[in-house]
PDB file of C-alpha atoms in Angstrom:
ATOM      1  CA  MET A   1      13.852   6.987  25.030  1.00  0.00           C
ATOM      2  CA  THR A   2      15.177   5.058  22.040  1.00  0.00           C
ATOM      3  CA  GLY A   3      11.723   3.747  21.318  1.00  0.00           C
ATOM      4  CA  GLN A   4      10.266   7.216  21.457  1.00  0.00           C
ATOM      5  CA  VAL A   5      12.829   8.505  18.975  1.00  0.00           C
ATOM      6  CA  LEU A   6      12.012   5.603  16.662  1.00  0.00           C
ATOM      7  CA  ALA A   7       8.300   6.308  16.930  1.00  0.00           C
ATOM      8  CA  LEU A   8       8.907   9.982  16.202  1.00  0.00           C
ATOM      9  CA  PHE A   9      10.856   9.096  13.065  1.00  0.00           C
ATOM     10  CA  GLY A  10       8.125   6.693  12.034  1.00  0.00           C
ATOM     11  CA  THR A  11       5.345   9.222  12.394  1.00  0.00           C
ATOM     12  CA  ALA A  12       7.462  11.816  10.576  1.00  0.00           C
ATOM     13  CA  LEU A  13       7.813   9.408   7.654  1.00  0.00           C
ATOM     14  CA  THR A  14       4.076   8.767   7.711  1.00  0.00           C
ATOM     15  CA  LEU A  15       3.558  12.530   7.541  1.00  0.00           C
ATOM     16  CA  VAL A  16       5.920  12.688   4.554  1.00  0.00           C
ATOM     17  CA  ALA A  17       3.832   9.983   2.906  1.00  0.00           C
ATOM     18  CA  ALA A  18       0.675  11.980   3.586  1.00  0.00           C
ATOM     19  CA  ILE A  19       2.188  15.109   2.054  1.00  0.00           C
ATOM     20  CA  GLY A  20       3.118  13.104  -1.012  1.00  0.00           C
ATOM     21  CA  VAL A  21      -0.367  11.614  -1.214  1.00  0.00           C
ATOM     22  CA  VAL A  22      -1.901  15.085  -1.060  1.00  0.00           C
ATOM     23  CA  ARG A  23       0.424  16.847  -3.466  1.00  0.00           C
ATOM     24  CA  PHE A  24       1.415  14.377  -6.176  1.00  0.00           C
ATOM     25  CA  PRO A  25      -0.543  14.816  -9.413  1.00  0.00           C
ATOM     26  CA  ASP A  26      -0.978  11.188 -10.472  1.00  0.00           C
ATOM     27  CA  VAL A  27      -2.550   8.069  -9.039  1.00  0.00           C
ATOM     28  CA  LEU A  28       0.542   5.933  -9.424  1.00  0.00           C
ATOM     29  CA  ALA A  29       2.754   8.666  -7.964  1.00  0.00           C
ATOM     30  CA  ARG A  30       0.476   8.861  -4.918  1.00  0.00           C
ATOM     31  CA  MET A  31       0.658   5.099  -4.499  1.00  0.00           C
ATOM     32  CA  HIS A  32       4.419   5.292  -4.745  1.00  0.00           C
ATOM     33  CA  ALA A  33       4.566   7.955  -2.041  1.00  0.00           C
ATOM     34  CA  LEU A  34       2.236   6.045   0.266  1.00  0.00           C
ATOM     35  CA  THR A  35       3.896   2.678   0.082  1.00  0.00           C
ATOM     36  CA  LYS A  36       7.516   3.792   0.051  1.00  0.00           C
ATOM     37  CA  ALA A  37       7.356   6.140   2.981  1.00  0.00           C
ATOM     38  CA  SER A  38       4.708   4.647   5.173  1.00  0.00           C
ATOM     39  CA  THR A  39       5.987   1.068   5.095  1.00  0.00           C
ATOM     40  CA  VAL A  40       9.160   2.245   6.770  1.00  0.00           C
ATOM     41  CA  GLY A  41       7.190   4.669   8.930  1.00  0.00           C
ATOM     42  CA  VAL A  42       4.816   2.163  10.451  1.00  0.00           C
ATOM     43  CA  VAL A  43       7.584  -0.413  10.900  1.00  0.00           C
ATOM     44  CA  LEU A  44       9.698   2.143  12.746  1.00  0.00           C
ATOM     45  CA  ALA A  45       6.771   3.006  14.993  1.00  0.00           C
ATOM     46  CA  LEU A  46       6.126  -0.677  15.730  1.00  0.00           C
ATOM     47  CA  LEU A  47       9.804  -1.270  16.481  1.00  0.00           C
ATOM     48  CA  GLY A  48       9.782   1.729  18.790  1.00  0.00           C
ATOM     49  CA  GLY A  49       6.900   0.165  20.656  1.00  0.00           C
ATOM     50  CA  ALA A  50       8.743  -3.144  20.804  1.00  0.00           C
ATOM     51  CA  VAL A  51      11.783  -1.422  22.300  1.00  0.00           C
ATOM     52  CA  THR A  52       9.736   0.511  24.839  1.00  0.00           C
ATOM     53  CA  LEU A  53       7.335  -2.125  26.129  1.00  0.00           C
ATOM     54  CA  ASP A  54       8.511  -4.867  28.451  1.00  0.00           C
ATOM     55  CA  HIS A  55       6.082  -7.724  28.408  1.00  0.00           C
ATOM     56  CA  PRO A  56       7.009 -10.517  25.953  1.00  0.00           C
ATOM     57  CA  ASN A  57       3.438 -10.718  24.680  1.00  0.00           C
ATOM     58  CA  ASP A  58       3.512  -7.093  23.612  1.00  0.00           C
ATOM     59  CA  VAL A  59       6.938  -7.381  22.014  1.00  0.00           C
ATOM     60  CA  THR A  60       6.054 -10.447  19.954  1.00  0.00           C
ATOM     61  CA  THR A  61       2.749  -8.927  18.870  1.00  0.00           C
ATOM     62  CA  LEU A  62       4.499  -5.780  17.684  1.00  0.00           C
ATOM     63  CA  LEU A  63       7.202  -7.688  15.853  1.00  0.00           C
ATOM     64  CA  LEU A  64       4.593  -9.867  14.131  1.00  0.00           C
ATOM     65  CA  ALA A  65       2.634  -6.779  13.113  1.00  0.00           C
ATOM     66  CA  ALA A  66       5.822  -5.210  11.729  1.00  0.00           C
ATOM     67  CA  ALA A  67       6.657  -8.343   9.734  1.00  0.00           C
ATOM     68  CA  LEU A  68       3.121  -8.474   8.340  1.00  0.00           C
ATOM     69  CA  GLN A  69       3.282  -4.817   7.315  1.00  0.00           C
ATOM     70  CA  VAL A  70       6.559  -5.363   5.494  1.00  0.00           C
ATOM     71  CA  LEU A  71       5.145  -8.405   3.719  1.00  0.00           C
ATOM     72  CA  THR A  72       1.684  -7.143   2.831  1.00  0.00           C
ATOM     73  CA  LEU A  73       1.840  -3.402   2.180  1.00  0.00           C
ATOM     74  CA  PRO A  74       4.034  -3.504  -0.959  1.00  0.00           C
ATOM     75  CA  MET A  75       2.046  -6.467  -2.243  1.00  0.00           C
ATOM     76  CA  ALA A  76      -1.276  -4.702  -1.738  1.00  0.00           C
ATOM     77  CA  THR A  77      -0.005  -1.592  -3.462  1.00  0.00           C
ATOM     78  CA  ASN A  78       1.291  -3.687  -6.329  1.00  0.00           C
ATOM     79  CA  LEU A  79      -2.169  -5.197  -6.736  1.00  0.00           C
ATOM     80  CA  MET A  80      -3.751  -1.759  -6.591  1.00  0.00           C
ATOM     81  CA  SER A  81      -1.402  -0.197  -9.128  1.00  0.00           C
ATOM     82  CA  ARG A  82      -1.807  -3.116 -11.527  1.00  0.00           C
ATOM     83  CA  SER A  83      -5.568  -2.986 -11.431  1.00  0.00           C
ATOM     84  CA  THR A  84      -5.527   0.805 -11.685  1.00  0.00           C
ATOM     85  CA  TYR A  85      -3.459   0.420 -14.814  1.00  0.00           C
ATOM     86  CA  MET A  86      -5.818  -2.197 -16.210  1.00  0.00           C
ATOM     87  CA  ALA A  87      -9.006  -0.328 -15.364  1.00  0.00           C
ATOM     88  CA  ARG A  88     -10.637   1.869 -17.907  1.00  0.00           C
ATOM     89  CA  GLY A  89     -11.462   5.410 -16.964  1.00  0.00           C
ATOM     90  CA  ILE A  90      -8.539   6.152 -14.660  1.00  0.00           C
ATOM     91  CA  ALA A  91      -5.908   8.366 -16.208  1.00  0.00           C
ATOM     92  CA  VAL A  92      -2.511   6.764 -15.723  1.00  0.00           C
ATOM     93  CA  HIS A  93       0.614   8.495 -16.949  1.00  0.00           C
ATOM     94  CA  VAL A  94       3.597   6.277 -17.500  1.00  0.00           C
ATOM     95  CA  ASP A  95       6.720   7.816 -18.968  1.00  0.00           C
ATOM     96  CA  ASN A  96       9.053   6.161 -21.417  1.00  0.00           C
ATOM     97  CA  ILE A  97       9.418   2.635 -20.128  1.00  0.00           C
ATOM     98  CA  ASP A  98       6.123   0.755 -19.936  1.00  0.00           C
ATOM     99  CA  GLU A  99       6.965  -2.904 -19.575  1.00  0.00           C
ATOM    100  CA  LEU A 100       3.433  -3.953 -18.695  1.00  0.00           C
ATOM    101  CA  ALA A 101       2.126  -2.494 -21.969  1.00  0.00           C
ATOM    102  CA  GLU A 102       4.830  -4.341 -23.906  1.00  0.00           C
ATOM    103  CA  TYR A 103       3.967  -7.548 -22.142  1.00  0.00           C
ATOM    104  CA  ARG A 104       0.276  -7.133 -22.786  1.00  0.00           C
ATOM    105  CA  ALA A 105       0.962  -6.342 -26.438  1.00  0.00           C
ATOM    106  CA  LEU A 106       2.830  -9.623 -26.649  1.00  0.00           C
ATOM    107  CA  GLU A 107      -0.069 -11.357 -24.983  1.00  0.00           C
ATOM    108  CA  GLU A 108      -2.547  -9.972 -27.490  1.00  0.00           C
ATOM    109  CA  VAL A 109      -0.883 -11.993 -30.255  1.00  0.00           C
ATOM    110  CA  GLU A 110      -2.061 -15.555 -30.020  1.00  0.00           C
ATOM    111  CA  PRO A 111       1.064 -17.566 -29.286  1.00  0.00           C
ATOM    112  CA  GLY A 112       1.665 -20.429 -31.632  1.00  0.00           C
ATOM    113  CA  PRO A 113       2.912 -23.855 -30.587  1.00  0.00           C
ATOM    114  CA  GLU A 114       6.581 -23.037 -31.211  1.00  0.00           C
ATOM    115  CA  ASP A 115       6.362 -19.381 -30.411  1.00  0.00           C
ATOM    116  CA  ASP A 116       9.476 -17.755 -29.037  1.00  0.00           C
ATOM    117  CA  ARG A 117       8.359 -14.151 -29.129  1.00  0.00           C
ATOM    118  CA  LEU A 118       7.729 -14.161 -25.416  1.00  0.00           C
ATOM    119  CA  PRO A 119      10.904 -13.240 -23.574  1.00  0.00           C
ATOM    120  CA  ARG A 120      12.274 -16.127 -21.613  1.00  0.00           C
ATOM    121  CA  HIS A 121      12.735 -14.153 -18.449  1.00  0.00           C
ATOM    122  CA  ARG A 122       9.081 -13.223 -18.420  1.00  0.00           C
ATOM    123  CA  THR A 123       7.197 -16.421 -18.917  1.00  0.00           C
ATOM    124  CA  PRO A 124       3.483 -15.920 -18.382  1.00  0.00           C
ATOM    125  CA  ALA A 125       2.266 -17.134 -15.068  1.00  0.00           C
ATOM    126  CA  THR A 126      -0.633 -19.493 -14.813  1.00  0.00           C
ATOM    127  CA  GLY A 127      -3.820 -17.621 -14.291  1.00  0.00           C
ATOM    128  CA  VAL A 128      -2.913 -14.735 -16.572  1.00  0.00           C
ATOM    129  CA  ARG A 129      -6.085 -13.321 -17.991  1.00  0.00           C
ATOM    130  CA  PRO A 130      -6.718 -14.375 -21.566  1.00  0.00           C
ATOM    131  CA  SER A 131      -6.441 -11.787 -24.283  1.00  0.00           C
ATOM    132  CA  GLY A 132      -9.488  -9.921 -25.453  1.00  0.00           C
ATOM    133  CA  ASP A 133     -10.884  -9.637 -21.968  1.00  0.00           C
ATOM    134  CA  ASP A 134     -11.108  -5.862 -22.128  1.00  0.00           C
ATOM    135  CA  SER A 135     -14.858  -5.852 -22.467  1.00  0.00           C
ATOM    136  CA  GLY A 136     -15.295  -5.768 -18.711  1.00  0.00           C
ATOM    137  CA  THR A 137     -17.490  -7.945 -16.601  1.00  0.00           C
TER     138      THR A 137
ATOM    139  CA  MET B   1       8.167  13.293  22.458  1.00  0.00           C
ATOM    140  CA  ILE B   2       5.118  11.051  22.331  1.00  0.00           C
ATOM    141  CA  ALA B   3       3.000  14.183  22.078  1.00  0.00           C
ATOM    142  CA  ALA B   4       4.999  15.339  19.046  1.00  0.00           C
ATOM    143  CA  SER B   5       4.442  11.917  17.472  1.00  0.00           C
ATOM    144  CA  TYR B   6       0.722  12.276  18.086  1.00  0.00           C
ATOM    145  CA  VAL B   7       0.724  15.656  16.358  1.00  0.00           C
ATOM    146  CA  LEU B   8       2.593  14.310  13.327  1.00  0.00           C
ATOM    147  CA  ALA B   9       0.243  11.342  13.076  1.00  0.00           C
ATOM    148  CA  ALA B  10      -2.771  13.654  13.281  1.00  0.00           C
ATOM    149  CA  LEU B  11      -1.402  15.832  10.467  1.00  0.00           C
ATOM    150  CA  ALA B  12      -0.818  12.724   8.370  1.00  0.00           C
ATOM    151  CA  ALA B  13      -4.394  11.644   9.076  1.00  0.00           C
ATOM    152  CA  VAL B  14      -5.624  15.013   7.824  1.00  0.00           C
ATOM    153  CA  GLY B  15      -3.698  14.544   4.587  1.00  0.00           C
ATOM    154  CA  PHE B  16      -4.975  11.023   4.012  1.00  0.00           C
ATOM    155  CA  GLY B  17      -8.497  12.131   4.866  1.00  0.00           C
ATOM    156  CA  TYR B  18      -8.278  14.885   2.290  1.00  0.00           C
ATOM    157  CA  ARG B  19      -7.277  12.328  -0.330  1.00  0.00           C
ATOM    158  CA  LEU B  20     -10.078  10.034   0.788  1.00  0.00           C
ATOM    159  CA  VAL B  21     -12.702  12.761   0.385  1.00  0.00           C
ATOM    160  CA  ALA B  22     -11.354  14.574  -2.668  1.00  0.00           C
ATOM    161  CA  GLY B  23      -9.626  11.852  -4.650  1.00  0.00           C
ATOM    162  CA  PRO B  24     -10.960  11.814  -8.172  1.00  0.00           C
ATOM    163  CA  SER B  25     -10.773   8.069  -8.738  1.00  0.00           C
ATOM    164  CA  LEU B  26     -11.588   5.049  -6.632  1.00  0.00           C
ATOM    165  CA  SER B  27      -7.903   4.180  -6.400  1.00  0.00           C
ATOM    166  CA  ASP B  28      -7.251   7.511  -4.685  1.00  0.00           C
ATOM    167  CA  ARG B  29      -9.883   6.744  -2.093  1.00  0.00           C
ATOM    168  CA  VAL B  30      -8.334   3.347  -1.477  1.00  0.00           C
ATOM    169  CA  ILE B  31      -4.985   5.071  -0.975  1.00  0.00           C
ATOM    170  CA  GLY B  32      -6.635   7.361   1.569  1.00  0.00           C
ATOM    171  CA  VAL B  33      -8.197   4.466   3.459  1.00  0.00           C
ATOM    172  CA  ASP B  34      -4.908   2.605   3.480  1.00  0.00           C
ATOM    173  CA  GLY B  35      -3.100   5.615   4.879  1.00  0.00           C
ATOM    174  CA  LEU B  36      -5.746   6.148   7.528  1.00  0.00           C
ATOM    175  CA  LEU B  37      -5.422   2.530   8.649  1.00  0.00           C
ATOM    176  CA  ILE B  38      -1.655   2.986   8.874  1.00  0.00           C
ATOM    177  CA  VAL B  39      -2.160   6.076  11.010  1.00  0.00           C
ATOM    178  CA  GLY B  40      -4.540   4.067  13.186  1.00  0.00           C
ATOM    179  CA  VAL B  41      -1.955   1.341  13.766  1.00  0.00           C
ATOM    180  CA  THR B  42       0.598   4.021  14.620  1.00  0.00           C
ATOM    181  CA  ALA B  43      -1.806   5.660  17.055  1.00  0.00           C
ATOM    182  CA  ILE B  44      -2.480   2.342  18.804  1.00  0.00           C
ATOM    183  CA  VAL B  45       1.256   1.782  19.205  1.00  0.00           C
ATOM    184  CA  LEU B  46       1.785   5.318  20.506  1.00  0.00           C
ATOM    185  CA  ARG B  47      -0.999   4.857  23.028  1.00  0.00           C
ATOM    186  CA  ALA B  48       0.547   1.606  24.204  1.00  0.00           C
ATOM    187  CA  MET B  49       3.913   3.320  24.574  1.00  0.00           C
ATOM    188  CA  GLN B  50       2.372   6.168  26.528  1.00  0.00           C
ATOM    189  CA  THR B  51       0.467   4.062  29.002  1.00  0.00           C
ATOM    190  CA  GLY B  52       2.899   1.151  29.113  1.00  0.00           C
ATOM    191  CA  GLU B  53       0.037  -1.276  28.718  1.00  0.00           C
ATOM    192  CA  GLY B  54      -0.311  -3.427  25.638  1.00  0.00           C
ATOM    193  CA  ALA B  55      -3.917  -4.482  25.809  1.00  0.00           C
ATOM    194  CA  PHE B  56      -4.764  -2.915  22.446  1.00  0.00           C
ATOM    195  CA  LEU B  57      -1.828  -4.286  20.484  1.00  0.00           C
ATOM    196  CA  PRO B  58      -3.708  -7.275  18.997  1.00  0.00           C
ATOM    197  CA  VAL B  59      -6.033  -4.695  17.480  1.00  0.00           C
ATOM    198  CA  ALA B  60      -3.050  -3.273  15.589  1.00  0.00           C
ATOM    199  CA  LEU B  61      -2.286  -6.763  14.295  1.00  0.00           C
ATOM    200  CA  VAL B  62      -5.849  -7.315  13.125  1.00  0.00           C
ATOM    201  CA  VAL B  63      -6.029  -3.889  11.496  1.00  0.00           C
ATOM    202  CA  THR B  64      -2.888  -4.764   9.539  1.00  0.00           C
ATOM    203  CA  LEU B  65      -4.472  -7.935   8.187  1.00  0.00           C
ATOM    204  CA  VAL B  66      -7.802  -6.300   7.407  1.00  0.00           C
ATOM    205  CA  SER B  67      -6.037  -3.482   5.581  1.00  0.00           C
ATOM    206  CA  PHE B  68      -4.268  -5.915   3.289  1.00  0.00           C
ATOM    207  CA  ILE B  69      -7.339  -7.995   2.579  1.00  0.00           C
ATOM    208  CA  SER B  70      -9.564  -4.990   1.892  1.00  0.00           C
ATOM    209  CA  THR B  71      -7.014  -3.477  -0.471  1.00  0.00           C
ATOM    210  CA  ALA B  72      -6.713  -6.742  -2.384  1.00  0.00           C
ATOM    211  CA  VAL B  73     -10.482  -7.108  -2.674  1.00  0.00           C
ATOM    212  CA  VAL B  74     -10.982  -3.541  -3.881  1.00  0.00           C
ATOM    213  CA  ALA B  75      -8.161  -4.026  -6.379  1.00  0.00           C
ATOM    214  CA  ARG B  76      -9.975  -6.996  -7.879  1.00  0.00           C
ATOM    215  CA  PHE B  77     -13.131  -4.884  -7.936  1.00  0.00           C
ATOM    216  CA  ILE B  78     -11.517  -1.933  -9.703  1.00  0.00           C
ATOM    217  CA  GLU B  79      -9.900  -4.028 -12.381  1.00  0.00           C
ATOM    218  CA  GLY B  80     -13.062  -4.679 -14.320  1.00  0.00           C
ATOM    219  CA  ARG B  81     -15.004  -1.611 -13.370  1.00  0.00           C
ATOM    220  CA  GLY B  82     -12.839   1.440 -13.793  1.00  0.00           C
ATOM    221  CA  ARG B  83     -13.324   4.983 -12.663  1.00  0.00           C
TER     222      ARG B  83
END
């Protein structure tokens, strides 16, 4: 009974995510709706299954699947939103605060040897694409 | 109650399928595919709860992993291509 209630909540949240994906006007807003609601939705459904089923194999499989969803779904959506932002030809509307654009504008300037224009809390990771790579491959 | 969950999951699948077919950009279609895979995992779990038999649960695990890997690959693909 508890597991069924959990699964019902999970599918309701997935339906909320679907409504957001259908109705939101922007790509990034749709991604936001999908990953916020349906991460919790699918994890609730998996936990409902783990509560309901008895065999230890089933329970551990469901818990592992829930842990993998929590770990991978926000990461995948982060990758998708970043590359949607970077891609040319997809209209992306970002409001006032656009930290990625600021960071890329800093990257465009070739940093000198004793350059301290880069903020210390945002040191560039290794493997950041070099500037001037907007020509596409 | 399981039947109500099935109905909600089916409605969610309709919404994600609409976005998959109609989405103007490739990112929208990826969102639709991702949502459909999530609905698939949910349906597998609901089926296992209904029958009390967990033979299909490793499929849910594998679908989770494939969903992540496919999204990451398509993200790398979109980044240089656009549209």
